[in-house]
Amino acid sequence: MLGGMTTDTSVPPGAREAVLRAAQDLYAENGVAATTPRQVLARSGIGQGSLYHHFPSKRELAVAAVARTVAQTLASAAGDLEAEGAADERLEAYLSRPRDAVAGCRVGRLTADPFVMADDELRGQVAGYFSSLIDLVAAAFREQGSSGEQARDRAIAAVAVLQGGYVLSRALGDPSTMQSAVRGFLALLGPRR
Amino acid sequence: MLGGMTTDTSVPPGAREAVLRAAQDLYAENGVAATTPRQVLARSGIGQGSLYHHFPSKRELAVAAVARTVAQTLASAAGDLEAEGAADERLEAYLSRPRDAVAGCRVGRLTADPFVMADDELRGQVAGYFSSLIDLVAAAFREQGSSGEQARDRAIAAVAVLQGGYVLSRALGDPSTMQSAVRGFLALLGPRR
DNA sequence: GTCTATAAGAGGATAGAC
DNA sequence: GTCTATCCTCTTATAGAC
C-alpha cells in the first residue's frame, strides 16, 4: 500500500482536497451552520460551480469534512493513549498535552451547532467520536488499576475536564485556564496512582 | 421595594418581556447566530415592527437577553454555593444538582456561537459569568480547606467537569453522562474531604 | 472539471398606517 | 405602541458556456 487514504493530509492539493481542508478550518473557526459555501469557495481558491461538482450540497460537504476532523482528532488521541509505557503516564501525557484551548475543540463545539445537531448523520459522527474517546481513556484507567464502573466514571470526568477546559479557556480568552483545569484534575488523581 | 427588577420572571407579560423570554429560549435551543428575529416574533406572538420598537437590532436584543440568562444562571448557582451549611456539602449539592444536561448549558454554548464571540460586549458577558462562577466555587473550596492556588485549580476543574458534562451528554444524547462525570469527579474529591 | 451568471428564498431592518 | 407591507442583502443552489 502507498499510505492510508482517510486521514492523510500530505497529498497533492486537488480541488476536492482543497475544499475539504478549507471547510474543516472554517468549521473550527465559526462552526458548520455559520459557514457558507461562498466562504469555503473563497478560502479554497476554486470557482463557484466546482464546489457543487464535488459535493451536491452544503450538507454532503459537512458530512465529509466532519468525518475527516473526527478521524484525525481521534487518531491523535489514540496516539497518546495507546503509546508504549505505563498507563498513568499515558493518561497524564494525553491530558496535559499542549492544546490550542482558546480556539476550542473542533469536535466538541459541534454539539452547539444547530446544523450538526439537526442532522442524524452529523450528530452520529460527533457521538461516535466521544464514545470512542471515552472508551480509549477508560481502557487506560482500567490498565492503571481502576476497575469497571469507576474507570468509566473517571474516563468521562477526564474527557469532561478537557471539553470544559476548552469552554472556559475560550470564554475567558485565556489559554492557562485549560492548564488549571487539567492540573486541578491530575492533582486529585495523583496521590493514589 | 416591590421586588427585584433584573431577574424577576414572574411579572405581567408585556411585549418587551415576551420578546426577551422568547429570545432566551430560542438561544438555548439554537444559539444566537442561528436565531432569526422572525423566529423571536413568532414565538413571542407580537408583530413585526414591535420587535424593532423595543430593540433597535438583533444585536441589542441579544445583549439584553443574554444579560438576563447570565444573571439568572449565576443567581441559581449562588443559591447553592452560598447556602447555609458545610462548604463540602454545598459543593456536592451544586455539582450534583439536577440539570437538563442534554439541552446543554445556556451560557456555555455561547462560547461556540459566532455571533456572540464576534461581539465584545456579548463575549464579555460570557466571560463575566464564568469568572464569577469560578470565584464562587473557589471560595467554597477555600472554606472547605483547600488553600490559594489549589482551590482555584479545583474550582476551574469542577466547573470544567460540568461544562464538559453538558457537552458529552449532548453529544451522546444521554443525560446520565453528566451524572457519571460528576460522580467520577466527586469520588476523587471525596476521600480527602 | 472548472468557470461566470443568475435564480429562489430567507435574513435583517425600515416605512408608515392605525 | 403595535401592526402590515416592503426593501435590500446574503445564502444556497442551478444553468450553461468553456
Tab-separated table of C-alpha atoms (C1' of nucleotides) in Angstrom:
chain	number	residue	atom	x	y	z
A	1	MET	CA	0.000	0.000	0.000
A	2	LEU	CA	1.095	3.531	-0.620
A	3	GLY	CA	-0.165	5.233	2.514
A	4	GLY	CA	-3.549	5.491	4.199
A	5	MET	CA	-6.356	7.342	2.492
A	6	THR	CA	-8.730	8.599	5.098
A	7	THR	CA	-6.578	10.940	7.138
A	8	ASP	CA	-3.533	11.687	5.019
A	9	THR	CA	-3.057	15.430	4.918
A	10	SER	CA	0.189	15.406	2.897
A	11	VAL	CA	-1.190	14.764	-0.567
A	12	PRO	CA	-1.182	16.853	-3.756
A	13	PRO	CA	-3.863	19.509	-3.186
A	14	GLY	CA	-6.504	18.888	-5.820
A	15	ALA	CA	-9.785	20.717	-5.793
A	16	ARG	CA	-11.685	18.270	-3.638
A	17	GLU	CA	-8.879	18.186	-1.094
A	18	ALA	CA	-8.626	21.966	-1.021
A	19	VAL	CA	-12.354	22.268	-0.432
A	20	LEU	CA	-12.341	19.766	2.414
A	21	ARG	CA	-9.425	21.442	4.180
A	22	ALA	CA	-10.969	24.877	3.813
A	23	ALA	CA	-14.236	23.569	5.215
A	24	GLN	CA	-12.513	21.914	8.181
A	25	ASP	CA	-10.713	25.139	9.070
A	26	LEU	CA	-13.816	27.290	8.692
A	27	TYR	CA	-15.879	24.886	10.791
A	28	ALA	CA	-13.223	25.155	13.501
A	29	GLU	CA	-13.493	28.927	13.429
A	30	ASN	CA	-17.219	29.521	13.065
A	31	GLY	CA	-18.993	26.180	13.125
A	32	VAL	CA	-20.872	24.452	10.321
A	33	ALA	CA	-24.151	26.393	10.405
A	34	ALA	CA	-22.452	29.770	10.108
A	35	THR	CA	-20.034	28.684	7.377
A	36	THR	CA	-21.355	29.498	3.904
A	37	PRO	CA	-20.434	27.714	0.686
A	38	ARG	CA	-19.122	31.070	-0.534
A	39	GLN	CA	-16.622	31.221	2.307
A	40	VAL	CA	-15.428	27.716	1.501
A	41	LEU	CA	-15.003	28.683	-2.140
A	42	ALA	CA	-13.084	31.826	-1.277
A	43	ARG	CA	-10.682	30.075	1.071
A	44	SER	CA	-10.084	27.065	-1.145
A	45	GLY	CA	-9.496	29.233	-4.194
A	46	ILE	CA	-11.814	27.323	-6.520
A	47	GLY	CA	-14.764	28.616	-8.530
A	48	GLN	CA	-18.464	28.662	-7.744
A	49	GLY	CA	-19.830	25.645	-9.562
A	50	SER	CA	-16.814	23.496	-8.725
A	51	LEU	CA	-17.897	23.041	-5.143
A	52	TYR	CA	-21.229	21.651	-6.226
A	53	HIS	CA	-19.449	19.400	-8.675
A	54	HIS	CA	-17.623	17.647	-5.822
A	55	PHE	CA	-20.340	17.913	-3.184
A	56	PRO	CA	-24.032	18.016	-4.081
A	57	SER	CA	-24.906	20.260	-1.148
A	58	LYS	CA	-23.636	22.022	1.935
A	59	ARG	CA	-24.802	19.057	3.934
A	60	GLU	CA	-22.748	16.480	1.992
A	61	LEU	CA	-19.696	18.691	2.308
A	62	ALA	CA	-20.257	18.893	6.050
A	63	VAL	CA	-20.554	15.113	6.354
A	64	ALA	CA	-17.253	14.595	4.522
A	65	ALA	CA	-15.358	17.368	6.311
A	66	VAL	CA	-16.600	16.432	9.792
A	67	ALA	CA	-15.725	12.767	9.134
A	68	ARG	CA	-12.152	13.813	8.441
A	69	THR	CA	-11.930	16.026	11.506
A	70	VAL	CA	-13.303	13.253	13.706
A	71	ALA	CA	-10.885	10.674	12.261
A	72	GLN	CA	-7.889	12.988	12.644
A	73	THR	CA	-8.737	14.077	16.177
A	74	LEU	CA	-9.417	10.542	17.348
A	75	ALA	CA	-6.204	9.251	15.759
A	76	SER	CA	-4.268	11.942	17.567
A	77	ALA	CA	-5.783	10.952	20.913
A	78	ALA	CA	-5.125	7.276	20.254
A	79	GLY	CA	-1.508	8.154	19.539
A	80	ASP	CA	-1.110	9.372	23.118
A	81	LEU	CA	-3.387	6.881	24.856
A	82	GLU	CA	-2.139	3.746	23.126
A	83	ALA	CA	1.542	4.650	23.188
A	84	GLU	CA	4.079	2.457	24.963
A	85	GLY	CA	4.732	2.927	28.651
A	86	ALA	CA	2.764	2.967	31.877
A	87	ALA	CA	-0.958	3.718	31.703
A	88	ASP	CA	-0.799	6.541	34.252
A	89	GLU	CA	1.933	8.244	32.258
A	90	ARG	CA	-0.042	7.921	29.037
A	91	LEU	CA	-3.101	9.405	30.741
A	92	GLU	CA	-1.100	12.316	32.094
A	93	ALA	CA	0.541	12.841	28.715
A	94	TYR	CA	-2.817	12.902	26.963
A	95	LEU	CA	-4.488	15.197	29.468
A	96	SER	CA	-1.653	17.702	29.689
A	97	ARG	CA	-0.529	17.769	26.081
A	98	PRO	CA	-0.428	21.246	24.500
A	99	ARG	CA	-3.791	22.338	23.070
A	100	ASP	CA	-4.992	25.472	21.324
A	101	ALA	CA	-7.544	25.886	24.083
A	102	VAL	CA	-8.813	29.362	23.150
A	103	ALA	CA	-9.679	28.083	19.682
A	104	GLY	CA	-11.913	25.422	21.214
A	105	CYS	CA	-12.339	21.736	20.388
A	106	ARG	CA	-13.115	21.130	16.721
A	107	VAL	CA	-15.457	18.272	17.606
A	108	GLY	CA	-16.852	19.440	20.938
A	109	ARG	CA	-18.014	22.766	19.545
A	110	LEU	CA	-20.247	20.919	17.099
A	111	THR	CA	-22.560	19.960	19.979
A	112	ALA	CA	-23.674	23.601	19.961
A	113	ASP	CA	-24.065	23.737	16.193
A	114	PRO	CA	-27.702	23.699	15.066
A	115	PHE	CA	-26.822	22.446	11.589
A	116	VAL	CA	-24.994	19.435	13.056
A	117	MET	CA	-27.500	18.641	15.783
A	118	ALA	CA	-30.438	18.738	13.356
A	119	ASP	CA	-28.853	16.093	11.118
A	120	ASP	CA	-28.806	12.483	12.293
A	121	GLU	CA	-25.645	11.528	10.425
A	122	LEU	CA	-23.629	14.542	11.568
A	123	ARG	CA	-24.906	14.102	15.091
A	124	GLY	CA	-23.889	10.441	14.905
A	125	GLN	CA	-20.360	11.348	13.862
A	126	VAL	CA	-19.952	13.522	16.945
A	127	ALA	CA	-21.463	10.836	19.185
A	128	GLY	CA	-19.121	8.234	17.693
A	129	TYR	CA	-16.100	10.403	18.375
A	130	PHE	CA	-16.857	10.869	22.065
A	131	SER	CA	-17.955	7.292	22.513
A	132	SER	CA	-14.642	6.044	21.113
A	133	LEU	CA	-12.606	8.608	23.025
A	134	ILE	CA	-14.232	7.686	26.328
A	135	ASP	CA	-13.536	4.015	25.603
A	136	LEU	CA	-9.872	4.768	24.940
A	137	VAL	CA	-9.493	6.729	28.159
A	138	ALA	CA	-11.454	4.169	30.195
A	139	ALA	CA	-9.180	1.390	28.913
A	140	ALA	CA	-6.158	3.304	30.181
A	141	PHE	CA	-7.766	3.818	33.604
A	142	ARG	CA	-8.560	0.105	33.797
A	143	GLU	CA	-4.998	-0.775	32.872
A	144	GLN	CA	-3.799	1.583	35.540
A	145	GLY	CA	-5.777	-0.178	38.247
A	146	SER	CA	-9.256	1.335	38.350
A	147	SER	CA	-11.895	-1.262	37.792
A	148	GLY	CA	-15.123	-1.381	35.819
A	149	GLU	CA	-17.587	1.366	36.607
A	150	GLN	CA	-15.039	3.505	38.395
A	151	ALA	CA	-12.771	3.501	35.340
A	152	ARG	CA	-15.650	4.610	33.152
A	153	ASP	CA	-16.731	7.412	35.509
A	154	ARG	CA	-13.144	8.622	35.715
A	155	ALA	CA	-12.767	8.497	31.951
A	156	ILE	CA	-15.933	10.516	31.442
A	157	ALA	CA	-14.804	13.007	34.083
A	158	ALA	CA	-11.386	13.285	32.413
A	159	VAL	CA	-12.825	13.927	28.957
A	160	ALA	CA	-15.283	16.381	30.510
A	161	VAL	CA	-12.412	18.291	32.121
A	162	LEU	CA	-10.842	18.720	28.683
A	163	GLN	CA	-14.082	19.741	26.998
A	164	GLY	CA	-14.917	22.098	29.837
A	165	GLY	CA	-11.357	23.382	29.749
A	166	TYR	CA	-11.910	24.378	26.135
A	167	VAL	CA	-15.167	26.129	27.022
A	168	LEU	CA	-13.594	28.069	29.889
A	169	SER	CA	-10.396	28.990	28.046
A	170	ARG	CA	-12.480	30.249	25.169
A	171	ALA	CA	-14.905	32.139	27.405
A	172	LEU	CA	-12.104	33.844	29.331
A	173	GLY	CA	-9.800	34.202	26.331
A	174	ASP	CA	-7.084	32.626	28.458
A	175	PRO	CA	-5.132	29.510	27.436
A	176	SER	CA	-3.945	28.954	31.010
A	177	THR	CA	-7.459	28.091	32.164
A	178	MET	CA	-7.240	24.754	30.359
A	179	GLN	CA	-3.967	24.108	32.171
A	180	SER	CA	-5.530	24.946	35.536
A	181	ALA	CA	-8.407	22.564	34.885
A	182	VAL	CA	-6.078	19.713	33.956
A	183	ARG	CA	-3.745	20.482	36.866
A	184	GLY	CA	-6.666	20.510	39.290
A	185	PHE	CA	-7.895	17.163	37.997
A	186	LEU	CA	-4.478	15.494	37.891
A	187	ALA	CA	-3.738	16.645	41.442
A	188	LEU	CA	-6.819	14.791	42.673
A	189	LEU	CA	-5.888	11.759	40.636
A	190	GLY	CA	-2.221	11.875	41.505
A	191	PRO	CA	-1.816	10.803	45.154
A	192	ARG	CA	-3.450	7.433	44.655
A	193	ARG	CA	-1.763	6.445	41.426
B	1	MET	CA	-39.045	47.997	47.195
B	2	LEU	CA	-41.521	45.804	45.421
B	3	GLY	CA	-39.244	43.001	44.233
B	4	GLY	CA	-36.019	42.922	42.234
B	5	MET	CA	-36.022	44.056	38.653
B	6	THR	CA	-33.240	42.338	36.816
B	7	THR	CA	-34.138	38.694	37.158
B	8	ASP	CA	-37.791	38.570	38.108
B	9	THR	CA	-39.562	36.152	35.800
B	10	SER	CA	-42.979	36.357	37.448
B	11	VAL	CA	-44.193	39.672	36.097
B	12	PRO	CA	-47.110	40.614	33.839
B	13	PRO	CA	-46.042	39.539	30.340
B	14	GLY	CA	-45.881	42.743	28.320
B	15	ALA	CA	-44.420	42.816	24.848
B	16	ARG	CA	-40.854	43.544	25.833
B	17	GLU	CA	-40.939	40.773	28.423
B	18	ALA	CA	-42.432	38.308	25.975
B	19	VAL	CA	-39.749	39.106	23.421
B	20	LEU	CA	-36.936	38.652	25.911
B	21	ARG	CA	-38.239	35.326	27.142
B	22	ALA	CA	-38.756	34.026	23.612
B	23	ALA	CA	-35.227	35.089	22.711
B	24	GLN	CA	-33.753	33.400	25.786
B	25	ASP	CA	-35.491	30.121	24.964
B	26	LEU	CA	-34.554	30.210	21.294
B	27	TYR	CA	-30.923	30.998	22.153
B	28	ALA	CA	-30.911	27.959	24.442
B	29	GLU	CA	-32.187	25.782	21.616
B	30	ASN	CA	-30.244	27.055	18.615
B	31	GLY	CA	-27.841	29.730	19.775
B	32	VAL	CA	-27.868	33.444	18.990
B	33	ALA	CA	-26.408	33.403	15.475
B	34	ALA	CA	-28.954	30.900	14.187
B	35	THR	CA	-31.933	32.589	15.848
B	36	THR	CA	-33.707	34.999	13.489
B	37	PRO	CA	-35.763	37.999	14.505
B	38	ARG	CA	-38.655	36.323	12.686
B	39	GLN	CA	-38.446	33.312	14.997
B	40	VAL	CA	-38.472	35.566	18.029
B	41	LEU	CA	-41.553	37.344	16.707
B	42	ALA	CA	-43.360	34.090	16.004
B	43	ARG	CA	-42.702	32.637	19.447
B	44	SER	CA	-43.454	35.809	21.384
B	45	GLY	CA	-46.672	36.377	19.457
B	46	ILE	CA	-46.049	40.044	18.699
B	47	GLY	CA	-45.958	41.754	15.315
B	48	GLN	CA	-43.054	42.582	13.058
B	49	GLY	CA	-42.295	46.212	13.788
B	50	SER	CA	-42.869	45.798	17.515
B	51	LEU	CA	-39.609	43.959	17.989
B	52	TYR	CA	-37.676	46.818	16.447
B	53	HIS	CA	-39.619	49.258	18.566
B	54	HIS	CA	-38.225	47.666	21.746
B	55	PHE	CA	-34.829	46.673	20.402
B	56	PRO	CA	-33.091	48.596	17.638
B	57	SER	CA	-31.388	45.495	16.237
B	58	LYS	CA	-30.814	41.803	16.649
B	59	ARG	CA	-27.613	42.668	18.441
B	60	GLU	CA	-29.285	44.827	21.111
B	61	LEU	CA	-31.857	42.117	21.698
B	62	ALA	CA	-29.064	39.607	22.149
B	63	VAL	CA	-27.270	41.830	24.659
B	64	ALA	CA	-30.427	42.193	26.760
B	65	ALA	CA	-31.474	38.542	26.557
B	66	VAL	CA	-28.011	37.169	27.293
B	67	ALA	CA	-27.649	39.554	30.239
B	68	ARG	CA	-30.816	38.067	31.733
B	69	THR	CA	-29.718	34.496	31.153
B	70	VAL	CA	-26.335	35.186	32.732
B	71	ALA	CA	-27.910	36.881	35.753
B	72	GLN	CA	-30.437	34.085	36.269
B	73	THR	CA	-27.937	31.276	35.858
B	74	LEU	CA	-25.412	32.893	38.164
B	75	ALA	CA	-28.063	33.605	40.804
B	76	SER	CA	-29.080	29.976	40.706
B	77	ALA	CA	-25.508	28.814	41.247
B	78	ALA	CA	-25.016	31.294	44.075
B	79	GLY	CA	-28.153	29.920	45.701
B	80	ASP	CA	-26.457	26.544	46.055
B	81	LEU	CA	-22.922	27.702	46.718
B	82	GLU	CA	-23.713	30.399	49.275
B	83	ALA	CA	-26.389	28.434	51.134
B	84	GLU	CA	-26.019	27.606	54.792
B	85	GLY	CA	-24.133	24.516	55.879
B	86	ALA	CA	-20.720	22.979	55.371
B	87	ALA	CA	-18.725	24.014	52.321
B	88	ASP	CA	-18.168	20.451	51.135
B	89	GLU	CA	-21.884	19.773	51.258
B	90	ARG	CA	-22.660	22.931	49.311
B	91	LEU	CA	-20.095	21.959	46.684
B	92	GLU	CA	-21.549	18.495	46.357
B	93	ALA	CA	-25.066	19.897	46.201
B	94	TYR	CA	-24.107	22.321	43.456
B	95	LEU	CA	-22.188	19.775	41.395
B	96	SER	CA	-24.789	17.032	41.608
B	97	ARG	CA	-27.958	19.081	41.364
B	98	PRO	CA	-30.349	18.008	38.608
B	99	ARG	CA	-29.570	19.542	35.229
B	100	ASP	CA	-31.116	19.274	31.792
B	101	ALA	CA	-27.774	18.035	30.509
B	102	VAL	CA	-28.872	17.010	27.012
B	103	ALA	CA	-30.162	20.532	26.410
B	104	GLY	CA	-26.713	21.939	27.165
B	105	CYS	CA	-25.625	24.953	29.221
B	106	ARG	CA	-27.345	28.159	28.159
B	107	VAL	CA	-24.201	30.170	28.823
B	108	GLY	CA	-21.500	27.649	27.939
B	109	ARG	CA	-22.895	27.005	24.492
B	110	LEU	CA	-22.425	30.670	23.635
B	111	THR	CA	-18.655	30.123	23.503
B	112	ALA	CA	-19.300	28.282	20.221
B	113	ASP	CA	-21.631	30.970	18.889
B	114	PRO	CA	-20.013	33.115	16.187
B	115	PHE	CA	-22.450	35.989	16.753
B	116	VAL	CA	-21.526	36.141	20.440
B	117	MET	CA	-17.800	35.661	20.020
B	118	ALA	CA	-17.569	38.366	17.361
B	119	ASP	CA	-19.117	40.980	19.680
B	120	ASP	CA	-17.015	42.371	22.522
B	121	GLU	CA	-19.954	43.097	24.815
B	122	LEU	CA	-21.607	39.688	24.371
B	123	ARG	CA	-18.255	37.986	24.719
B	124	GLY	CA	-17.685	39.983	27.902
B	125	GLN	CA	-20.989	38.851	29.375
B	126	VAL	CA	-19.986	35.218	28.944
B	127	ALA	CA	-16.528	35.864	30.363
B	128	GLY	CA	-18.074	37.653	33.352
B	129	TYR	CA	-20.362	34.735	34.063
B	130	PHE	CA	-17.587	32.155	34.182
B	131	SER	CA	-15.247	34.456	36.045
B	132	SER	CA	-17.867	34.983	38.772
B	133	LEU	CA	-18.842	31.320	38.861
B	134	ILE	CA	-15.243	30.190	39.267
B	135	ASP	CA	-14.828	32.708	42.080
B	136	LEU	CA	-17.915	31.344	43.863
B	137	VAL	CA	-16.714	27.758	43.590
B	138	ALA	CA	-13.151	28.650	44.580
B	139	ALA	CA	-14.434	30.422	47.698
B	140	ALA	CA	-16.234	27.244	48.724
B	141	PHE	CA	-13.110	25.144	48.195
B	142	ARG	CA	-11.098	27.591	50.257
B	143	GLU	CA	-13.680	27.482	53.031
B	144	GLN	CA	-13.539	23.717	52.879
B	145	GLY	CA	-9.793	23.645	53.490
B	146	SER	CA	-8.042	23.930	50.140
B	147	SER	CA	-5.758	26.913	50.021
B	148	GLY	CA	-4.938	29.533	47.431
B	149	GLU	CA	-3.851	28.204	44.083
B	150	GLN	CA	-5.103	24.699	44.777
B	151	ALA	CA	-8.616	25.976	45.495
B	152	ARG	CA	-8.621	27.867	42.222
B	153	ASP	CA	-7.384	24.915	40.177
B	154	ARG	CA	-10.004	22.686	41.780
B	155	ALA	CA	-12.730	25.238	41.150
B	156	ILE	CA	-11.765	25.521	37.498
B	157	ALA	CA	-11.655	21.734	37.210
B	158	ALA	CA	-15.078	21.456	38.867
B	159	VAL	CA	-16.706	23.992	36.560
B	160	ALA	CA	-14.978	22.304	33.608
B	161	VAL	CA	-16.448	18.940	34.628
B	162	LEU	CA	-19.920	20.492	34.485
B	163	GLN	CA	-19.346	22.229	31.168
B	164	GLY	CA	-17.770	19.108	29.703
B	165	GLY	CA	-20.590	17.051	31.163
B	166	TYR	CA	-23.046	19.153	29.183
B	167	VAL	CA	-21.001	18.671	26.000
B	168	LEU	CA	-20.799	14.890	26.463
B	169	SER	CA	-24.433	14.432	27.479
B	170	ARG	CA	-25.488	16.417	24.465
B	171	ALA	CA	-23.124	14.598	22.098
B	172	LEU	CA	-24.261	11.178	23.286
B	173	GLY	CA	-27.885	12.195	23.818
B	174	ASP	CA	-27.639	10.693	27.269
B	175	PRO	CA	-28.431	12.585	30.498
B	176	SER	CA	-26.586	10.007	32.611
B	177	THR	CA	-23.242	11.039	31.154
B	178	MET	CA	-23.358	14.264	33.164
B	179	GLN	CA	-24.008	12.203	36.266
B	180	SER	CA	-21.059	9.921	35.514
B	181	ALA	CA	-18.761	12.900	35.066
B	182	VAL	CA	-19.822	14.450	38.364
B	183	ARG	CA	-19.660	11.101	40.162
B	184	GLY	CA	-16.149	10.471	38.818
B	185	PHE	CA	-15.011	13.890	39.984
B	186	LEU	CA	-16.657	13.740	43.406
B	187	ALA	CA	-15.174	10.283	44.026
B	188	LEU	CA	-11.695	11.721	43.560
B	189	LEU	CA	-12.541	14.665	45.757
B	190	GLY	CA	-14.325	12.629	48.410
B	191	PRO	CA	-11.739	10.610	50.340
B	192	ARG	CA	-9.789	13.655	51.463
B	193	ARG	CA	-12.677	15.887	52.464
C	1	DG	C1'	-13.877	19.536	-14.380
C	2	DT	C1'	-13.940	24.330	-13.957
C	3	DC	C1'	-15.715	28.740	-14.601
C	4	DT	C1'	-19.406	33.032	-14.721
C	5	DA	C1'	-24.008	34.308	-14.228
C	6	DT	C1'	-28.105	34.040	-12.009
C	7	DA	C1'	-32.429	32.449	-9.711
C	8	DA	C1'	-35.400	31.434	-5.462
C	9	DG	C1'	-35.729	32.137	-0.870
C	10	DA	C1'	-34.579	33.643	3.878
C	11	DG	C1'	-32.483	37.071	6.969
C	12	DG	C1'	-32.199	41.809	8.920
C	13	DA	C1'	-34.178	46.033	9.021
C	14	DT	C1'	-37.404	50.086	7.794
C	15	DA	C1'	-41.736	52.767	6.415
C	16	DG	C1'	-45.727	54.318	7.528
C	17	DA	C1'	-50.749	53.404	8.591
C	18	DC	C1'	-53.529	52.793	12.712
D	1	DG	C1'	-47.018	51.070	20.798
D	2	DT	C1'	-48.485	47.880	17.587
D	3	DC	C1'	-49.457	46.287	13.151
D	4	DT	C1'	-48.804	45.199	7.711
D	5	DA	C1'	-46.124	45.748	3.830
D	6	DT	C1'	-41.862	46.149	1.833
D	7	DC	C1'	-36.762	46.655	0.783
D	8	DC	C1'	-32.080	45.129	0.247
D	9	DT	C1'	-28.677	41.788	1.027
D	10	DC	C1'	-26.852	37.333	1.566
D	11	DT	C1'	-27.285	32.296	1.254
D	12	DT	C1'	-27.953	28.152	-1.256
D	13	DA	C1'	-28.184	26.099	-5.345
D	14	DT	C1'	-28.576	25.657	-10.528
D	15	DA	C1'	-27.690	26.682	-15.574
D	16	DG	C1'	-24.924	26.525	-19.065
D	17	DA	C1'	-20.626	28.174	-21.518
D	18	DC	C1'	-15.735	26.778	-21.898
